[in-house]
Amino acid sequence: MGRYSTDVTSANAPMSNSSQPTGQQMNNNWPTTFNKPVVALDLNGVIIEDKLLNTTSNIVPIQGSLDAIRTLRLKGHKVSILSDQPAIMQGNMNTDHMDAAVNQLMQIFGQAGIMSIDGLLYNTSSLNNDDYAKPNVGMVKRLYNDTNGAVDLKKGWYVGDSIEDLKMADNAGAKPVLVLSGNGEKTLKELDRNSNKTLKKKTQVYNTLLDFANTL
């Protein structure tokens, strides 16, 4: 299981549109405490397009996702990212690629006025016996332990675009949220299977991450 955790993102680079405030200017209104329940997020298909992260050029934010994360933080929510990256074990990328991708993502966050998140964790396989691979809850437990219990998914939500995301949320005691970006449309159909009937009743569905963020 690969891991990257962050407390503060870089916010010194200007926005690409000169009519927009810079990250530093937006930092003036940034909260100093985040007391509302955590909103944990999948990465591929929820925040960024579902592409292989073997190059930083493949980090393409989904429309509205950065606004959504900034909105959640300004509302006082804890925000963490829990991501499956099985392509690492498959040999299509490696942990150096992923660490570079995370560093680039933090730069993008800073440019969008997202001054901090509560952590980012990723795993490196999709093996059923890997406790860190979704729908297992190893990453959830690790996040809880790393933050001394401050980030507790039992009191929050997990937003994803796959059945594994929703099952992990349910297994962890979090509220499952499905967004229809990424593989969300396919997953919505999977929820109609009899085997997923109970999960479907628990799952909230939104078109985008921003749509969900605006409801909180």
PDB file of C-alpha atoms in Angstrom:
ATOM      1  CA  MET A   1       0.000   0.000   0.000  1.00  0.00           C
ATOM      2  CA  GLY A   2       1.484   3.289  -1.068  1.00  0.00           C
ATOM      3  CA  ARG A   3       0.721   6.327   1.008  1.00  0.00           C
ATOM      4  CA  TYR A   4       0.900  10.087   0.804  1.00  0.00           C
ATOM      5  CA  SER A   5      -0.455  12.405   3.452  1.00  0.00           C
ATOM      6  CA  THR A   6      -0.643  16.188   3.431  1.00  0.00           C
ATOM      7  CA  ASP A   7      -1.738  18.945   5.786  1.00  0.00           C
ATOM      8  CA  VAL A   8      -1.109  22.082   3.718  1.00  0.00           C
ATOM      9  CA  THR A   9      -1.141  22.623  -0.039  1.00  0.00           C
ATOM     10  CA  SER A  10       0.780  25.245  -1.958  1.00  0.00           C
ATOM     11  CA  ALA A  11      -1.317  28.298  -2.758  1.00  0.00           C
ATOM     12  CA  ASN A  12       1.148  30.784  -4.147  1.00  0.00           C
ATOM     13  CA  ALA A  13       0.673  30.281  -7.872  1.00  0.00           C
ATOM     14  CA  PRO A  14      -1.797  32.594  -9.635  1.00  0.00           C
ATOM     15  CA  MET A  15      -4.968  31.365 -11.303  1.00  0.00           C
ATOM     16  CA  SER A  16      -4.695  31.036 -15.069  1.00  0.00           C
ATOM     17  CA  ASN A  17      -7.460  33.617 -15.566  1.00  0.00           C
ATOM     18  CA  SER A  18      -6.075  36.978 -14.504  1.00  0.00           C
ATOM     19  CA  SER A  19      -9.571  38.207 -13.592  1.00  0.00           C
ATOM     20  CA  GLN A  20      -9.731  35.615 -10.819  1.00  0.00           C
ATOM     21  CA  PRO A  21      -8.190  36.087  -7.363  1.00  0.00           C
ATOM     22  CA  THR A  22      -4.953  34.249  -6.668  1.00  0.00           C
ATOM     23  CA  GLY A  23      -4.829  31.357  -4.230  1.00  0.00           C
ATOM     24  CA  GLN A  24      -3.089  33.619  -1.718  1.00  0.00           C
ATOM     25  CA  GLN A  25      -5.866  36.216  -1.963  1.00  0.00           C
ATOM     26  CA  MET A  26      -8.508  33.535  -1.466  1.00  0.00           C
ATOM     27  CA  ASN A  27      -6.572  32.340   1.574  1.00  0.00           C
ATOM     28  CA  ASN A  28      -7.720  35.448   3.452  1.00  0.00           C
ATOM     29  CA  ASN A  29     -11.105  33.790   4.048  1.00  0.00           C
ATOM     30  CA  TRP A  30      -9.742  30.308   4.756  1.00  0.00           C
ATOM     31  CA  PRO A  31     -11.082  28.734   7.986  1.00  0.00           C
ATOM     32  CA  THR A  32      -8.676  27.967  10.805  1.00  0.00           C
ATOM     33  CA  THR A  33     -10.706  24.997  12.114  1.00  0.00           C
ATOM     34  CA  PHE A  34     -12.766  22.330  10.396  1.00  0.00           C
ATOM     35  CA  ASN A  35     -15.296  20.965  12.855  1.00  0.00           C
ATOM     36  CA  LYS A  36     -17.889  19.485  10.498  1.00  0.00           C
ATOM     37  CA  PRO A  37     -17.878  15.763   9.563  1.00  0.00           C
ATOM     38  CA  VAL A  38     -15.450  14.484   6.975  1.00  0.00           C
ATOM     39  CA  VAL A  39     -16.284  14.222   3.310  1.00  0.00           C
ATOM     40  CA  ALA A  40     -13.858  11.632   1.954  1.00  0.00           C
ATOM     41  CA  LEU A  41     -13.435  11.412  -1.801  1.00  0.00           C
ATOM     42  CA  ASP A  42     -12.311   8.996  -4.451  1.00  0.00           C
ATOM     43  CA  LEU A  43      -9.784  10.528  -6.858  1.00  0.00           C
ATOM     44  CA  ASN A  44     -10.147   9.105 -10.374  1.00  0.00           C
ATOM     45  CA  GLY A  45     -13.609   9.733 -11.777  1.00  0.00           C
ATOM     46  CA  VAL A  46     -14.651  12.053  -8.933  1.00  0.00           C
ATOM     47  CA  ILE A  47     -12.002  14.780  -8.668  1.00  0.00           C
ATOM     48  CA  ILE A  48     -10.020  14.138 -11.845  1.00  0.00           C
ATOM     49  CA  GLU A  49     -10.723  12.320 -15.077  1.00  0.00           C
ATOM     50  CA  ASP A  50     -10.217   8.557 -14.901  1.00  0.00           C
ATOM     51  CA  LYS A  51      -6.808   8.316 -16.559  1.00  0.00           C
ATOM     52  CA  LEU A  52      -3.638   6.372 -15.812  1.00  0.00           C
ATOM     53  CA  LEU A  53      -1.504   8.575 -13.562  1.00  0.00           C
ATOM     54  CA  ASN A  54       1.858   7.588 -15.049  1.00  0.00           C
ATOM     55  CA  THR A  55       2.308  11.191 -16.186  1.00  0.00           C
ATOM     56  CA  THR A  56       1.220  14.437 -14.543  1.00  0.00           C
ATOM     57  CA  SER A  57      -0.306  15.573 -17.850  1.00  0.00           C
ATOM     58  CA  ASN A  58      -3.098  13.054 -17.197  1.00  0.00           C
ATOM     59  CA  ILE A  59      -4.264  14.999 -14.140  1.00  0.00           C
ATOM     60  CA  VAL A  60      -7.324  16.740 -15.537  1.00  0.00           C
ATOM     61  CA  PRO A  61      -9.828  18.045 -12.959  1.00  0.00           C
ATOM     62  CA  ILE A  62     -13.457  17.208 -13.625  1.00  0.00           C
ATOM     63  CA  GLN A  63     -15.504  20.346 -14.149  1.00  0.00           C
ATOM     64  CA  GLY A  64     -16.650  21.760 -10.825  1.00  0.00           C
ATOM     65  CA  SER A  65     -14.663  19.352  -8.657  1.00  0.00           C
ATOM     66  CA  LEU A  66     -12.172  21.935  -7.408  1.00  0.00           C
ATOM     67  CA  ASP A  67     -14.983  24.363  -6.615  1.00  0.00           C
ATOM     68  CA  ALA A  68     -16.679  21.524  -4.739  1.00  0.00           C
ATOM     69  CA  ILE A  69     -13.672  20.795  -2.543  1.00  0.00           C
ATOM     70  CA  ARG A  70     -13.115  24.460  -1.804  1.00  0.00           C
ATOM     71  CA  THR A  71     -16.824  24.810  -0.963  1.00  0.00           C
ATOM     72  CA  LEU A  72     -16.652  21.885   1.444  1.00  0.00           C
ATOM     73  CA  ARG A  73     -13.635  23.361   3.208  1.00  0.00           C
ATOM     74  CA  LEU A  74     -15.141  26.827   3.454  1.00  0.00           C
ATOM     75  CA  LYS A  75     -18.207  25.227   5.028  1.00  0.00           C
ATOM     76  CA  GLY A  76     -15.930  23.728   7.684  1.00  0.00           C
ATOM     77  CA  HIS A  77     -15.848  20.095   6.562  1.00  0.00           C
ATOM     78  CA  LYS A  78     -12.842  17.853   6.890  1.00  0.00           C
ATOM     79  CA  VAL A  79     -11.828  16.568   3.439  1.00  0.00           C
ATOM     80  CA  SER A  80      -9.673  13.534   2.668  1.00  0.00           C
ATOM     81  CA  ILE A  81      -8.934  11.514  -0.460  1.00  0.00           C
ATOM     82  CA  LEU A  82      -8.831   7.703  -0.503  1.00  0.00           C
ATOM     83  CA  SER A  83      -7.816   6.301  -3.867  1.00  0.00           C
ATOM     84  CA  ASP A  84      -7.335   2.855  -5.432  1.00  0.00           C
ATOM     85  CA  GLN A  85      -4.335   2.701  -7.785  1.00  0.00           C
ATOM     86  CA  PRO A  86      -4.123  -0.997  -8.786  1.00  0.00           C
ATOM     87  CA  ALA A  87      -2.193  -0.060 -11.942  1.00  0.00           C
ATOM     88  CA  ILE A  88       0.877   0.100  -9.682  1.00  0.00           C
ATOM     89  CA  MET A  89       0.756  -3.621  -8.887  1.00  0.00           C
ATOM     90  CA  GLN A  90      -0.139  -4.333 -12.528  1.00  0.00           C
ATOM     91  CA  GLY A  91       3.087  -2.638 -13.612  1.00  0.00           C
ATOM     92  CA  ASN A  92       1.477   0.134 -15.650  1.00  0.00           C
ATOM     93  CA  MET A  93       2.791   2.814 -13.277  1.00  0.00           C
ATOM     94  CA  ASN A  94       4.799   2.968 -10.064  1.00  0.00           C
ATOM     95  CA  THR A  95       4.776   4.771  -6.735  1.00  0.00           C
ATOM     96  CA  ASP A  96       7.122   7.461  -8.066  1.00  0.00           C
ATOM     97  CA  HIS A  97       4.525   8.263 -10.735  1.00  0.00           C
ATOM     98  CA  MET A  98       1.832   8.429  -8.100  1.00  0.00           C
ATOM     99  CA  ASP A  99       3.832  10.620  -5.754  1.00  0.00           C
ATOM    100  CA  ALA A 100       4.531  13.018  -8.634  1.00  0.00           C
ATOM    101  CA  ALA A 101       0.814  13.011  -9.466  1.00  0.00           C
ATOM    102  CA  VAL A 102      -0.078  13.831  -5.864  1.00  0.00           C
ATOM    103  CA  ASN A 103       2.433  16.683  -5.752  1.00  0.00           C
ATOM    104  CA  GLN A 104       0.966  18.071  -8.974  1.00  0.00           C
ATOM    105  CA  LEU A 105      -2.541  17.695  -7.580  1.00  0.00           C
ATOM    106  CA  MET A 106      -1.567  19.678  -4.491  1.00  0.00           C
ATOM    107  CA  GLN A 107      -0.279  22.457  -6.739  1.00  0.00           C
ATOM    108  CA  ILE A 108      -3.574  22.449  -8.638  1.00  0.00           C
ATOM    109  CA  PHE A 109      -5.459  22.609  -5.356  1.00  0.00           C
ATOM    110  CA  GLY A 110      -3.402  25.570  -4.227  1.00  0.00           C
ATOM    111  CA  GLN A 111      -4.022  27.408  -7.500  1.00  0.00           C
ATOM    112  CA  ALA A 112      -7.762  26.831  -7.023  1.00  0.00           C
ATOM    113  CA  GLY A 113      -7.716  28.304  -3.521  1.00  0.00           C
ATOM    114  CA  ILE A 114      -7.831  24.983  -1.681  1.00  0.00           C
ATOM    115  CA  MET A 115      -5.353  25.775   1.071  1.00  0.00           C
ATOM    116  CA  SER A 116      -5.434  22.414   2.858  1.00  0.00           C
ATOM    117  CA  ILE A 117      -6.946  18.964   3.066  1.00  0.00           C
ATOM    118  CA  ASP A 118      -6.791  16.412   5.876  1.00  0.00           C
ATOM    119  CA  GLY A 119      -4.874  13.759   3.992  1.00  0.00           C
ATOM    120  CA  LEU A 120      -4.551  11.638   0.876  1.00  0.00           C
ATOM    121  CA  LEU A 121      -4.061   7.875   0.937  1.00  0.00           C
ATOM    122  CA  TYR A 122      -3.714   5.456  -1.949  1.00  0.00           C
ATOM    123  CA  ASN A 123      -3.290   1.726  -2.231  1.00  0.00           C
ATOM    124  CA  THR A 124      -1.449  -0.212  -4.897  1.00  0.00           C
ATOM    125  CA  SER A 125      -3.561  -3.304  -5.622  1.00  0.00           C
ATOM    126  CA  SER A 126      -7.064  -4.638  -6.135  1.00  0.00           C
ATOM    127  CA  LEU A 127      -6.459  -7.955  -4.367  1.00  0.00           C
ATOM    128  CA  ASN A 128      -9.358  -9.234  -2.287  1.00  0.00           C
ATOM    129  CA  ASN A 129      -7.014 -10.034   0.594  1.00  0.00           C
ATOM    130  CA  ASP A 130      -5.398  -6.577   0.563  1.00  0.00           C
ATOM    131  CA  ASP A 131      -6.979  -4.815   3.529  1.00  0.00           C
ATOM    132  CA  TYR A 132      -6.205  -1.449   1.917  1.00  0.00           C
ATOM    133  CA  ALA A 133      -7.971  -2.240  -1.380  1.00  0.00           C
ATOM    134  CA  LYS A 134     -11.603  -1.219  -1.703  1.00  0.00           C
ATOM    135  CA  PRO A 135     -14.142  -2.358  -0.608  1.00  0.00           C
ATOM    136  CA  ASN A 136     -11.956  -3.255   2.394  1.00  0.00           C
ATOM    137  CA  VAL A 137     -11.512  -0.515   4.968  1.00  0.00           C
ATOM    138  CA  GLY A 138      -7.763  -0.478   5.601  1.00  0.00           C
ATOM    139  CA  MET A 139      -7.366   3.045   4.235  1.00  0.00           C
ATOM    140  CA  VAL A 140     -10.244   4.255   6.391  1.00  0.00           C
ATOM    141  CA  LYS A 141      -8.628   2.794   9.508  1.00  0.00           C
ATOM    142  CA  ARG A 142      -5.231   4.197   8.553  1.00  0.00           C
ATOM    143  CA  LEU A 143      -6.697   7.672   8.099  1.00  0.00           C
ATOM    144  CA  TYR A 144      -8.423   7.445  11.475  1.00  0.00           C
ATOM    145  CA  ASN A 145      -5.229   6.322  13.205  1.00  0.00           C
ATOM    146  CA  ASP A 146      -2.997   8.843  11.435  1.00  0.00           C
ATOM    147  CA  THR A 147      -5.244  11.691  12.584  1.00  0.00           C
ATOM    148  CA  ASN A 148      -5.689  10.335  16.124  1.00  0.00           C
ATOM    149  CA  GLY A 149      -9.378   9.829  15.453  1.00  0.00           C
ATOM    150  CA  ALA A 150      -9.995  13.352  14.170  1.00  0.00           C
ATOM    151  CA  VAL A 151     -11.028  12.097  10.721  1.00  0.00           C
ATOM    152  CA  ASP A 152     -13.722   9.500  11.365  1.00  0.00           C
ATOM    153  CA  LEU A 153     -15.741   8.280   8.393  1.00  0.00           C
ATOM    154  CA  LYS A 154     -18.427   6.912  10.699  1.00  0.00           C
ATOM    155  CA  LYS A 155     -19.483  10.522  11.110  1.00  0.00           C
ATOM    156  CA  GLY A 156     -19.229  11.469   7.445  1.00  0.00           C
ATOM    157  CA  TRP A 157     -19.586  10.627   3.782  1.00  0.00           C
ATOM    158  CA  TYR A 158     -17.556   8.859   1.125  1.00  0.00           C
ATOM    159  CA  VAL A 159     -18.051  10.008  -2.461  1.00  0.00           C
ATOM    160  CA  GLY A 160     -17.152   7.669  -5.299  1.00  0.00           C
ATOM    161  CA  ASP A 161     -18.052   6.479  -8.781  1.00  0.00           C
ATOM    162  CA  SER A 162     -17.769   2.690  -8.393  1.00  0.00           C
ATOM    163  CA  ILE A 163     -19.536  -0.094  -6.548  1.00  0.00           C
ATOM    164  CA  GLU A 164     -16.307  -0.728  -4.627  1.00  0.00           C
ATOM    165  CA  ASP A 165     -16.370   2.889  -3.429  1.00  0.00           C
ATOM    166  CA  LEU A 166     -19.931   2.578  -2.193  1.00  0.00           C
ATOM    167  CA  LYS A 167     -19.297  -0.773  -0.529  1.00  0.00           C
ATOM    168  CA  MET A 168     -16.224   0.569   1.245  1.00  0.00           C
ATOM    169  CA  ALA A 169     -18.261   3.506   2.511  1.00  0.00           C
ATOM    170  CA  ASP A 170     -20.937   1.162   3.817  1.00  0.00           C
ATOM    171  CA  ASN A 171     -18.376  -1.205   5.362  1.00  0.00           C
ATOM    172  CA  ALA A 172     -16.785   1.747   7.145  1.00  0.00           C
ATOM    173  CA  GLY A 173     -20.074   3.071   8.486  1.00  0.00           C
ATOM    174  CA  ALA A 174     -19.968   6.163   6.270  1.00  0.00           C
ATOM    175  CA  LYS A 175     -22.817   7.475   4.135  1.00  0.00           C
ATOM    176  CA  PRO A 176     -22.233   6.307   0.526  1.00  0.00           C
ATOM    177  CA  VAL A 177     -22.521   8.974  -2.177  1.00  0.00           C
ATOM    178  CA  LEU A 178     -22.440   8.174  -5.895  1.00  0.00           C
ATOM    179  CA  VAL A 179     -21.570  10.829  -8.469  1.00  0.00           C
ATOM    180  CA  LEU A 180     -22.343  10.231 -12.128  1.00  0.00           C
ATOM    181  CA  SER A 181     -18.977  11.415 -13.392  1.00  0.00           C
ATOM    182  CA  GLY A 182     -16.296   8.846 -14.203  1.00  0.00           C
ATOM    183  CA  ASN A 183     -17.887   5.389 -14.054  1.00  0.00           C
ATOM    184  CA  GLY A 184     -20.906   6.684 -12.158  1.00  0.00           C
ATOM    185  CA  GLU A 185     -23.505   5.973 -14.847  1.00  0.00           C
ATOM    186  CA  LYS A 186     -22.355   2.348 -15.071  1.00  0.00           C
ATOM    187  CA  THR A 187     -22.378   2.050 -11.287  1.00  0.00           C
ATOM    188  CA  LEU A 188     -25.897   3.440 -11.097  1.00  0.00           C
ATOM    189  CA  LYS A 189     -27.053   0.511 -13.234  1.00  0.00           C
ATOM    190  CA  GLU A 190     -25.133  -1.922 -11.017  1.00  0.00           C
ATOM    191  CA  LEU A 191     -27.048  -0.620  -8.013  1.00  0.00           C
ATOM    192  CA  ASP A 192     -30.234  -2.009  -9.595  1.00  0.00           C
ATOM    193  CA  ARG A 193     -29.019  -5.581  -9.138  1.00  0.00           C
ATOM    194  CA  ASN A 194     -30.767  -7.545  -6.411  1.00  0.00           C
ATOM    195  CA  SER A 195     -27.448  -8.097  -4.654  1.00  0.00           C
ATOM    196  CA  ASN A 196     -27.075  -4.325  -4.265  1.00  0.00           C
ATOM    197  CA  LYS A 197     -30.646  -3.584  -3.192  1.00  0.00           C
ATOM    198  CA  THR A 198     -29.732  -2.689   0.389  1.00  0.00           C
ATOM    199  CA  LEU A 199     -26.738  -0.607  -0.709  1.00  0.00           C
ATOM    200  CA  LYS A 200     -28.902   1.319  -3.167  1.00  0.00           C
ATOM    201  CA  LYS A 201     -31.260   2.383  -0.379  1.00  0.00           C
ATOM    202  CA  LYS A 202     -28.332   3.833   1.552  1.00  0.00           C
ATOM    203  CA  THR A 203     -26.715   5.598  -1.403  1.00  0.00           C
ATOM    204  CA  GLN A 204     -27.252   9.241  -2.280  1.00  0.00           C
ATOM    205  CA  VAL A 205     -26.843  10.012  -5.995  1.00  0.00           C
ATOM    206  CA  TYR A 206     -25.739  13.319  -7.534  1.00  0.00           C
ATOM    207  CA  ASN A 207     -24.667  14.325 -11.013  1.00  0.00           C
ATOM    208  CA  THR A 208     -21.407  15.879  -9.833  1.00  0.00           C
ATOM    209  CA  LEU A 209     -19.312  16.409  -6.732  1.00  0.00           C
ATOM    210  CA  LEU A 210     -20.255  20.086  -6.794  1.00  0.00           C
ATOM    211  CA  ASP A 211     -23.946  19.203  -6.751  1.00  0.00           C
ATOM    212  CA  PHE A 212     -23.355  17.181  -3.597  1.00  0.00           C
ATOM    213  CA  ALA A 213     -21.168  19.831  -1.944  1.00  0.00           C
ATOM    214  CA  ASN A 214     -23.855  22.444  -2.466  1.00  0.00           C
ATOM    215  CA  THR A 215     -26.368  20.379  -0.455  1.00  0.00           C
ATOM    216  CA  LEU A 216     -24.316  20.386   2.749  1.00  0.00           C
TER     217      LEU A 216
END
